[in-house]
XYZ file of C-alpha atoms in Angstrom:
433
model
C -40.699 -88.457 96.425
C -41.534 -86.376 99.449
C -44.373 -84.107 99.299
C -43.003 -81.249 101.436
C -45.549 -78.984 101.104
C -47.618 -81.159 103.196
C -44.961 -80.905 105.960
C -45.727 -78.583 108.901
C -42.913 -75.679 108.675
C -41.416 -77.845 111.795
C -41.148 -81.491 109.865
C -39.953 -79.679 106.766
C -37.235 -78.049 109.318
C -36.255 -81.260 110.112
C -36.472 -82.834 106.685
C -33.996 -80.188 105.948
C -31.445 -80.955 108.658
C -31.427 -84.344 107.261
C -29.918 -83.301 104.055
C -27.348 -81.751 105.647
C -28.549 -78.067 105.106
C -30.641 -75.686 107.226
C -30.527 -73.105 104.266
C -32.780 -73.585 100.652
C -32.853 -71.093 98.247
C -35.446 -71.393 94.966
C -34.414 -68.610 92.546
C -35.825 -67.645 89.478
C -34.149 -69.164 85.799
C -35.473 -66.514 82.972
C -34.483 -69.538 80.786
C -36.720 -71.661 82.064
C -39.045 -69.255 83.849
C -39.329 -70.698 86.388
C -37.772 -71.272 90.635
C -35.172 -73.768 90.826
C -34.532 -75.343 93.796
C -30.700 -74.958 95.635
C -30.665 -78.662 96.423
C -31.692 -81.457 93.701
C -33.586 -83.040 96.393
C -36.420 -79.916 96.712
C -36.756 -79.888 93.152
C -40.452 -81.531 94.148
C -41.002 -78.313 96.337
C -39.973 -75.709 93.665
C -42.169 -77.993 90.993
C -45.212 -77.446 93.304
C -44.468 -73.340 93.675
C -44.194 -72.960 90.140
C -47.416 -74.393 89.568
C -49.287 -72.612 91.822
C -49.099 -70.006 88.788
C -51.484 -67.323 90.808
C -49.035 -66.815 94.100
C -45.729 -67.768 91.351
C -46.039 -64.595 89.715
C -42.716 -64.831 88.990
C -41.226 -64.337 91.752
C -37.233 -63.700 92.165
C -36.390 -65.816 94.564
C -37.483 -67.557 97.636
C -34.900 -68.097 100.736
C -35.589 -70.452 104.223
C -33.096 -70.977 107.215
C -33.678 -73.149 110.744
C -32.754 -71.591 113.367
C -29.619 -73.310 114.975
C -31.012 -72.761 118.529
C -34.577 -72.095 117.865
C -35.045 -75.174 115.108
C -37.883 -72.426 114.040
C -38.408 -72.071 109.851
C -37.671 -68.317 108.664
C -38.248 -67.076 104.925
C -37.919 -64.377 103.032
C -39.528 -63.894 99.972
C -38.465 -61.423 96.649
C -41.628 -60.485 94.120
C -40.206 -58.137 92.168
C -36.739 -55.744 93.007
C -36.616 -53.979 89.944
C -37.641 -50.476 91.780
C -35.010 -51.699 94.555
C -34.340 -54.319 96.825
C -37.342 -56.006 98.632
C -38.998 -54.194 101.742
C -41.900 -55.405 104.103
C -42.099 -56.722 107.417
C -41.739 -60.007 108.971
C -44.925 -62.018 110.182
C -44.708 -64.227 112.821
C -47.262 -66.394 112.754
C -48.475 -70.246 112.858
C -49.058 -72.258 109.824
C -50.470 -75.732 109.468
C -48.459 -76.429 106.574
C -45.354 -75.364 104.705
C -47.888 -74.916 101.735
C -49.566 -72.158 103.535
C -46.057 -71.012 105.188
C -44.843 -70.161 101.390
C -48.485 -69.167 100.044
C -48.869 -66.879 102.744
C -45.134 -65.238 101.704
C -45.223 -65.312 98.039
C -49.014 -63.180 98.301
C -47.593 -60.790 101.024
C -44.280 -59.937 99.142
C -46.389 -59.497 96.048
C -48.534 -56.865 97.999
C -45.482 -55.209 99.304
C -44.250 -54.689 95.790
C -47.266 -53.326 94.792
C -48.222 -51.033 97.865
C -44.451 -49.598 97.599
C -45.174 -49.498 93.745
C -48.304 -46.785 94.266
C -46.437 -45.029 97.264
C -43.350 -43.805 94.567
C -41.173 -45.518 96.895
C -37.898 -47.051 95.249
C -38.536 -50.303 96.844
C -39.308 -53.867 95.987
C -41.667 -56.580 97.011
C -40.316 -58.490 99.732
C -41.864 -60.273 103.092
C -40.200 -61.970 105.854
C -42.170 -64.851 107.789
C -41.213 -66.965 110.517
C -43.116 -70.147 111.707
C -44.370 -69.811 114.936
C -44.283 -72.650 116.626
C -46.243 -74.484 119.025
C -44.304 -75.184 122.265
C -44.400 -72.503 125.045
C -41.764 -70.780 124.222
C -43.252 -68.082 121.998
C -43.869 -65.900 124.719
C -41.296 -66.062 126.896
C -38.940 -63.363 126.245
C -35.648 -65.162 126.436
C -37.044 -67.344 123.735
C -38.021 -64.221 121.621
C -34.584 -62.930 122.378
C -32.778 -65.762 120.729
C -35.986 -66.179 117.978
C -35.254 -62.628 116.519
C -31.680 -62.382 116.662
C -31.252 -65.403 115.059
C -33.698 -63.994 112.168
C -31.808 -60.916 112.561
C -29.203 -62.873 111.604
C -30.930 -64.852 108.637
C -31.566 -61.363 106.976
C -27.745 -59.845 107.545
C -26.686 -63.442 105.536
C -29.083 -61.862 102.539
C -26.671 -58.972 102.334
C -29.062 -56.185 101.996
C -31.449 -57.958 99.225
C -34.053 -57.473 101.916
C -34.970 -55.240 104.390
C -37.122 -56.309 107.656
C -39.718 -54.570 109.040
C -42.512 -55.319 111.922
C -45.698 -56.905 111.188
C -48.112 -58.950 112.614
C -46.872 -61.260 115.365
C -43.960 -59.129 115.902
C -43.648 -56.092 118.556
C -40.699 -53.085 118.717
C -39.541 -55.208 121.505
C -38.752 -58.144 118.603
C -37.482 -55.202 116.018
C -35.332 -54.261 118.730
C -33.680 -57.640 119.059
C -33.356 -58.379 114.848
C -31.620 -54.921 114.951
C -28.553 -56.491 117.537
C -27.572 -58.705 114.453
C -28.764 -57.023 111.326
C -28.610 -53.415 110.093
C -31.407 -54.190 107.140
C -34.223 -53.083 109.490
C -36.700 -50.454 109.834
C -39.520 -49.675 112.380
C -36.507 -49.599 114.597
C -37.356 -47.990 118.432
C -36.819 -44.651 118.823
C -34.063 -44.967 121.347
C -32.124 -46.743 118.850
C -32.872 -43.872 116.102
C -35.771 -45.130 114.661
C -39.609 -44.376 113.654
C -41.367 -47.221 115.737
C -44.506 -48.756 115.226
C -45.796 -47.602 111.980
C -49.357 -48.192 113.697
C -51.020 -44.794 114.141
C -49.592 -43.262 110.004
C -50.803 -46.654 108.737
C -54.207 -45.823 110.051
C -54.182 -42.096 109.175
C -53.187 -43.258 105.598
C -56.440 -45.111 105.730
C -58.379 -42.437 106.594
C -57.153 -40.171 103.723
C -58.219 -43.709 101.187
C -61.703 -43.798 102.771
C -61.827 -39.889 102.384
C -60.248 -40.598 98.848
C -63.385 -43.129 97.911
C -66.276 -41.224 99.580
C -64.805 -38.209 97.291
C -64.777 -40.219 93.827
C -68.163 -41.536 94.695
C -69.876 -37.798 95.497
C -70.830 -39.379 98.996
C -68.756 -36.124 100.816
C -67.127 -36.955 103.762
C -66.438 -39.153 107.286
C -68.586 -37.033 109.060
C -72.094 -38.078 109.673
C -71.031 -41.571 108.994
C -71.630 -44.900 110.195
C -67.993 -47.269 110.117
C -67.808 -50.669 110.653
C -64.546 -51.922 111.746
C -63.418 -55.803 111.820
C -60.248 -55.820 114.152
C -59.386 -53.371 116.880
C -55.376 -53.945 117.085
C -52.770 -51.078 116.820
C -54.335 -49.651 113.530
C -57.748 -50.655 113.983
C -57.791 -48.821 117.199
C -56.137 -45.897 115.858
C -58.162 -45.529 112.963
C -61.157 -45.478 115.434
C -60.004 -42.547 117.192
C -59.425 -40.835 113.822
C -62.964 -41.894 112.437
C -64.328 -40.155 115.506
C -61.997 -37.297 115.484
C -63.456 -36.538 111.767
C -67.101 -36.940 113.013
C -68.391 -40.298 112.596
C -71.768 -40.814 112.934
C -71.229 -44.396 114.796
C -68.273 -46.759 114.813
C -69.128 -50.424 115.449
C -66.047 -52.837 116.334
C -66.028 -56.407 116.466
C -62.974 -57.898 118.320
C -61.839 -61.505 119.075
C -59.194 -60.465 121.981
C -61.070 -59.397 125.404
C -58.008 -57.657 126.540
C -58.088 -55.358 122.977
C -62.003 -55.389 123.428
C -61.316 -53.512 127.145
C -58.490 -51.426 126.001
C -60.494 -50.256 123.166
C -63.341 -49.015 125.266
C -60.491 -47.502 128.223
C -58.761 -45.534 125.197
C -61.991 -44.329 123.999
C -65.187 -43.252 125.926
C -67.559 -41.671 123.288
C -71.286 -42.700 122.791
C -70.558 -43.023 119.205
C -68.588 -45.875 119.627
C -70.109 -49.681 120.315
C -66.989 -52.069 120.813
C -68.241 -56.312 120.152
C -66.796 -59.173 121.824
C -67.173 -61.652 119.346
C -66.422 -65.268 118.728
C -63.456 -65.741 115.484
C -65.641 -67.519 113.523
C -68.513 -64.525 114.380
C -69.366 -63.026 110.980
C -71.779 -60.680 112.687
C -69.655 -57.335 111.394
C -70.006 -58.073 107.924
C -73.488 -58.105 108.078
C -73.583 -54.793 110.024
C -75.615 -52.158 108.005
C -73.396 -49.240 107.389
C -71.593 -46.689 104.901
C -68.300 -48.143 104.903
C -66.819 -51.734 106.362
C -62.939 -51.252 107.098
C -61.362 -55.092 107.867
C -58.594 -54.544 110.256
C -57.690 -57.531 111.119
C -56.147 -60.712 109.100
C -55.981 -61.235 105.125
C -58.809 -63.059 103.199
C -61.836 -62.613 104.634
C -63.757 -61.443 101.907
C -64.876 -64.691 100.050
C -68.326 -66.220 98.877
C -69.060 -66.743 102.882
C -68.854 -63.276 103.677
C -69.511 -61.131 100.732
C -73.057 -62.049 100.459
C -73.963 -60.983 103.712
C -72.376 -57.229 103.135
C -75.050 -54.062 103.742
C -72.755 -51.266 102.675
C -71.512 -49.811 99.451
C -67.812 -49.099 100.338
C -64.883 -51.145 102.126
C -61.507 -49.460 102.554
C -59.898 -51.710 105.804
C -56.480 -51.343 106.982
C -55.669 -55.678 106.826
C -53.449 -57.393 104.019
C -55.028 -59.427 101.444
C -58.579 -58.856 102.100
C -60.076 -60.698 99.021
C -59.641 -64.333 99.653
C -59.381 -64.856 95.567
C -58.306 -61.457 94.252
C -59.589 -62.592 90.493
C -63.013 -63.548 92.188
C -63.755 -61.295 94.785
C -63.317 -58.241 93.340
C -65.774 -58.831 90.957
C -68.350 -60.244 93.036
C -67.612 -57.394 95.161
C -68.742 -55.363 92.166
C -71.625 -57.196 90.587
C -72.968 -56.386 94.164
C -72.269 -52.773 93.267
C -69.850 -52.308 96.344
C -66.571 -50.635 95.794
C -63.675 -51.893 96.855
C -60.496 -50.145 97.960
C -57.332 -52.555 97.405
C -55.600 -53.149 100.553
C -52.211 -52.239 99.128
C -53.789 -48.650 98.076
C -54.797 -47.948 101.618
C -52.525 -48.911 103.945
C -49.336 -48.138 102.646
C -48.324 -45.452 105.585
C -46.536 -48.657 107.626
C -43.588 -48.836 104.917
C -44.182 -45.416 103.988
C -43.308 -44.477 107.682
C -40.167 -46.579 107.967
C -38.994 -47.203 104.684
C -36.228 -44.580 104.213
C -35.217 -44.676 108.191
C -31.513 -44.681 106.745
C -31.941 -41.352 105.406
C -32.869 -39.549 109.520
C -36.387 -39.761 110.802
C -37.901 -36.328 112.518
C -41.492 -35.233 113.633
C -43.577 -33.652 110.528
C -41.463 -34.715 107.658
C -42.229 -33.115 104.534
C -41.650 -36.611 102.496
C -44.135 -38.590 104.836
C -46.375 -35.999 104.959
C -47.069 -35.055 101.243
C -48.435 -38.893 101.868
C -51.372 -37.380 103.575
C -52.276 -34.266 101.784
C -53.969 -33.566 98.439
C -52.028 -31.513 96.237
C -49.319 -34.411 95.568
C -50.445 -36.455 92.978
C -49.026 -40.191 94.765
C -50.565 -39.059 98.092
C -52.830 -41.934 99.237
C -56.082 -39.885 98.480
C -54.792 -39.006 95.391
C -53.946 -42.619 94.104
C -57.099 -43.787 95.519
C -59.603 -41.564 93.431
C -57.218 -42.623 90.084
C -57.560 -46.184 90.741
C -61.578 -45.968 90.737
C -61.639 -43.567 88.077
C -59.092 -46.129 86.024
C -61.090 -48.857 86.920
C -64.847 -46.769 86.318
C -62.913 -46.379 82.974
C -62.116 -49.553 81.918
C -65.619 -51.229 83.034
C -62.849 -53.433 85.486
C -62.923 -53.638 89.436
C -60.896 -51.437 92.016
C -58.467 -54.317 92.597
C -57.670 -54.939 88.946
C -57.020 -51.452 88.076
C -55.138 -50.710 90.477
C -52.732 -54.091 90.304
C -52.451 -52.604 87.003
C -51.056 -49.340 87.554
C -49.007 -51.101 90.497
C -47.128 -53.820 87.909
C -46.744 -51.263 85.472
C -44.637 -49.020 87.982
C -43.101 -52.084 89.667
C -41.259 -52.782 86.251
C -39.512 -48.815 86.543
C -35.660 -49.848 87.341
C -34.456 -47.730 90.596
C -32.719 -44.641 88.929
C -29.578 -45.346 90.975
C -29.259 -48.376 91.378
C -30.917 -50.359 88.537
C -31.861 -53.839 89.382
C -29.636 -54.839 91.832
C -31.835 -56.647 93.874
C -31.169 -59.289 90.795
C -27.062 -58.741 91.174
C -27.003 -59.746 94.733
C -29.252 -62.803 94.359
C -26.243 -63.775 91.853
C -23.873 -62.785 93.957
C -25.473 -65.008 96.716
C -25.422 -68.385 94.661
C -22.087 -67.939 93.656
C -20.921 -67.855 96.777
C -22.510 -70.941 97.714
C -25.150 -68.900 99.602
């Protein structure tokens, strides 16, 4: 029996191609609850998701394609579509095995159920995620060309069950491609009628989180402030400019990229701000004294290694999946008597942003803006101060509380629609999908 999860997303590419497929779809049996596998043969790989009963979570369904010309391993991945059909962007990214390919999928999707849960958006959790592989052909551009549109193409085969989005690895460059062969994509240029990159709302939405916390907490406000920052990519380095714009005392930035570590300090020439070069396994930021530690960069870097070394009573970050064991962390996060902000509570303004693009997209609008205010009661401040309240409550941790409230709206059926996320997965395996 083949252990595919083993596999780098490559081999299990191949290993698919050998059974004469380069589509596999594991959907969910409410008999059995539990994924079955499209083809007998993965019935080993759908055996190992289901018990993995933390990232599981009963998800809807679970779909993978090669590329024809590319050979490259795309998935998308359904949590829960009873608000609507799954939306969150695609991550391009490498993965040593198809174990962390999936993991990596089935977490994000979750998040993206949850963070459009707490936005009152009538969306799902869904992710995209494509393999990156190792040759050179990730950045050339007639590789990305042919990479994207064939994804584009992936997602048009899904019939509207999920809608793309960018994310990390990807550029509006790579949106613009996935939109010449799918029309179930957002962050879409703005020559082509779209929003663009979500980057500089995401980070304002952060801003209004950490204004949110320091509120609930009777700390006051940004100003007179000291901010870490881990990560100083599109949002990281807009929510620097922000932290300064509301008075920061000091922002201190470590960064792994030299070109990002140079922009950073082109874009912005204030004394407040000290920009770090630092190594990627440098750890240095965490132990930075400071008010507030925002992690900008990738998911799970909150863990035993790091949490230890914290010197600051509040973290509100901008990056997906900060606790590296979201039934762990959070409470050592809290015996340590730091509060967290959930990722999915902060950062929201990226769907937010692009979610509804089919609907027109103009400067100011009311709908994205009542995002950033006070006086609507899902605004991201708003939600913030009830999850620590709830949580403050209920003697329970930031995260818990607030993947409470966010499973509890997740199960409200779209008031068009219903669940029809569910009717065209049925609709897909009928047809032989």
């Amino acid at each position: 029996m083949t252990d595919f999860s083993s596999l780098s997303p490559a081999q299990f590419a191949t290993e698919l191609q050998k059974l004469g497929r380069r589509r596999a779809a594991f959907t969910y049996d409410e008999n059995q609850q539990a994924l079955i596998a499209s083809q007998a043969e993965l019935s080993p790989l759908a055996q190992a998701i289901n018990g993995n009963a933390r990232d599981f979570a009963r998800h809807e369904a679970i779909f993978l394609e090669v590329g024809q010309q590319t050979g490259a391993l795309f998935g998308a991945f359904l949590h829960r579509t009873v608000r609507g059909q799954g939306a969150g962007g695609v991550r391009h990214w490498a993965y040593p095995t198809l174990a962390d390919f999936i993991t990596d999928g089935l977490r994000l999707s979750r998040g993206m159920g949850r963070k459009n849960a707490l936005a009152g958006l009538w969306w799902g959790g869904g992710k995209g995620v494509i393999a990156r592989q190792t040759e050179d052909g990730p950045s050339s551009p007639d590789y990305r060309q042919v990479l994207f549109r064939e994804y584009g193409a992936f997602i048009s085969s899904l019939r509207g069950l999920y809608v793309t989005a960018e994310d990390v690895g990807t550029s509006p460059a790579d949106i613009a491609e996935i939109h010449h062969t799918t029309r179930f994509v957002t962050c879409v240029p703005p020559a082509l009628g779209g929003s663009g990159n979500p980057s500089i709302s995401t980070a304002q939405g952060v801003i209004c989180a950490m204004e949110g916390a320091l509120s609930f907490l009777g700390k006051g406000s940004l100003e007179g402030k000291k901010i870490a920052v881990q990560g100083a990519g599109n949002v990281g380095s807009s929510l620097v400019g922000f932290l300064l714009q509301k008075g920061a005392a000091s922002v201190v930035v470590a960064e792994i990229s030299g070109a990002l570590h140079e922009r950073l300090l082109a874009t912005y020439r204030d004394s407040r701000l000290q920009v770090r070069h630092v190594g990627a396994d440098d750890l240095s930021i965490f132990n930075e004294p400071c008010d507030l530690l925002a992690p900008c960069a990738l998911g799970g870097v909150l863990g035993p290694h790091t949490i230890g070394l914290l010197q600051t009573p509040l973290v509100c970050g901008a990056a997906n999946n900060q606790l590296l064991d979201d039934s762990r962390d959070d409470l050592a996060l809290k015996q340590r008597g730091i509060t967290f902000v959930p990722d999915f509570v902060a950062n929201r303004m990226g769907i937010v942003n692009c979610a509804n693009e089919q609907y027109g997209w103009f400067q100011g609008d009311p709908a994205i803006a009542r995002h950033f205010g006070q006086d609507w009661s899902s605004s991201v401040y708003n939600v913030t101060r009830d999850v620590l309240q709830r949580a403050t409550k209920e003697n329970s941790t930031p995260s818990r509380a607030a993947n409470a409230l966010a499973d509890e709206l997740m199960e409200q059926r779209h008031p068009i629609w219903g669940h029809r996320g569910k009717e065209i997965v049925q609709a897909l395996l009928h047809e032989g999908w």
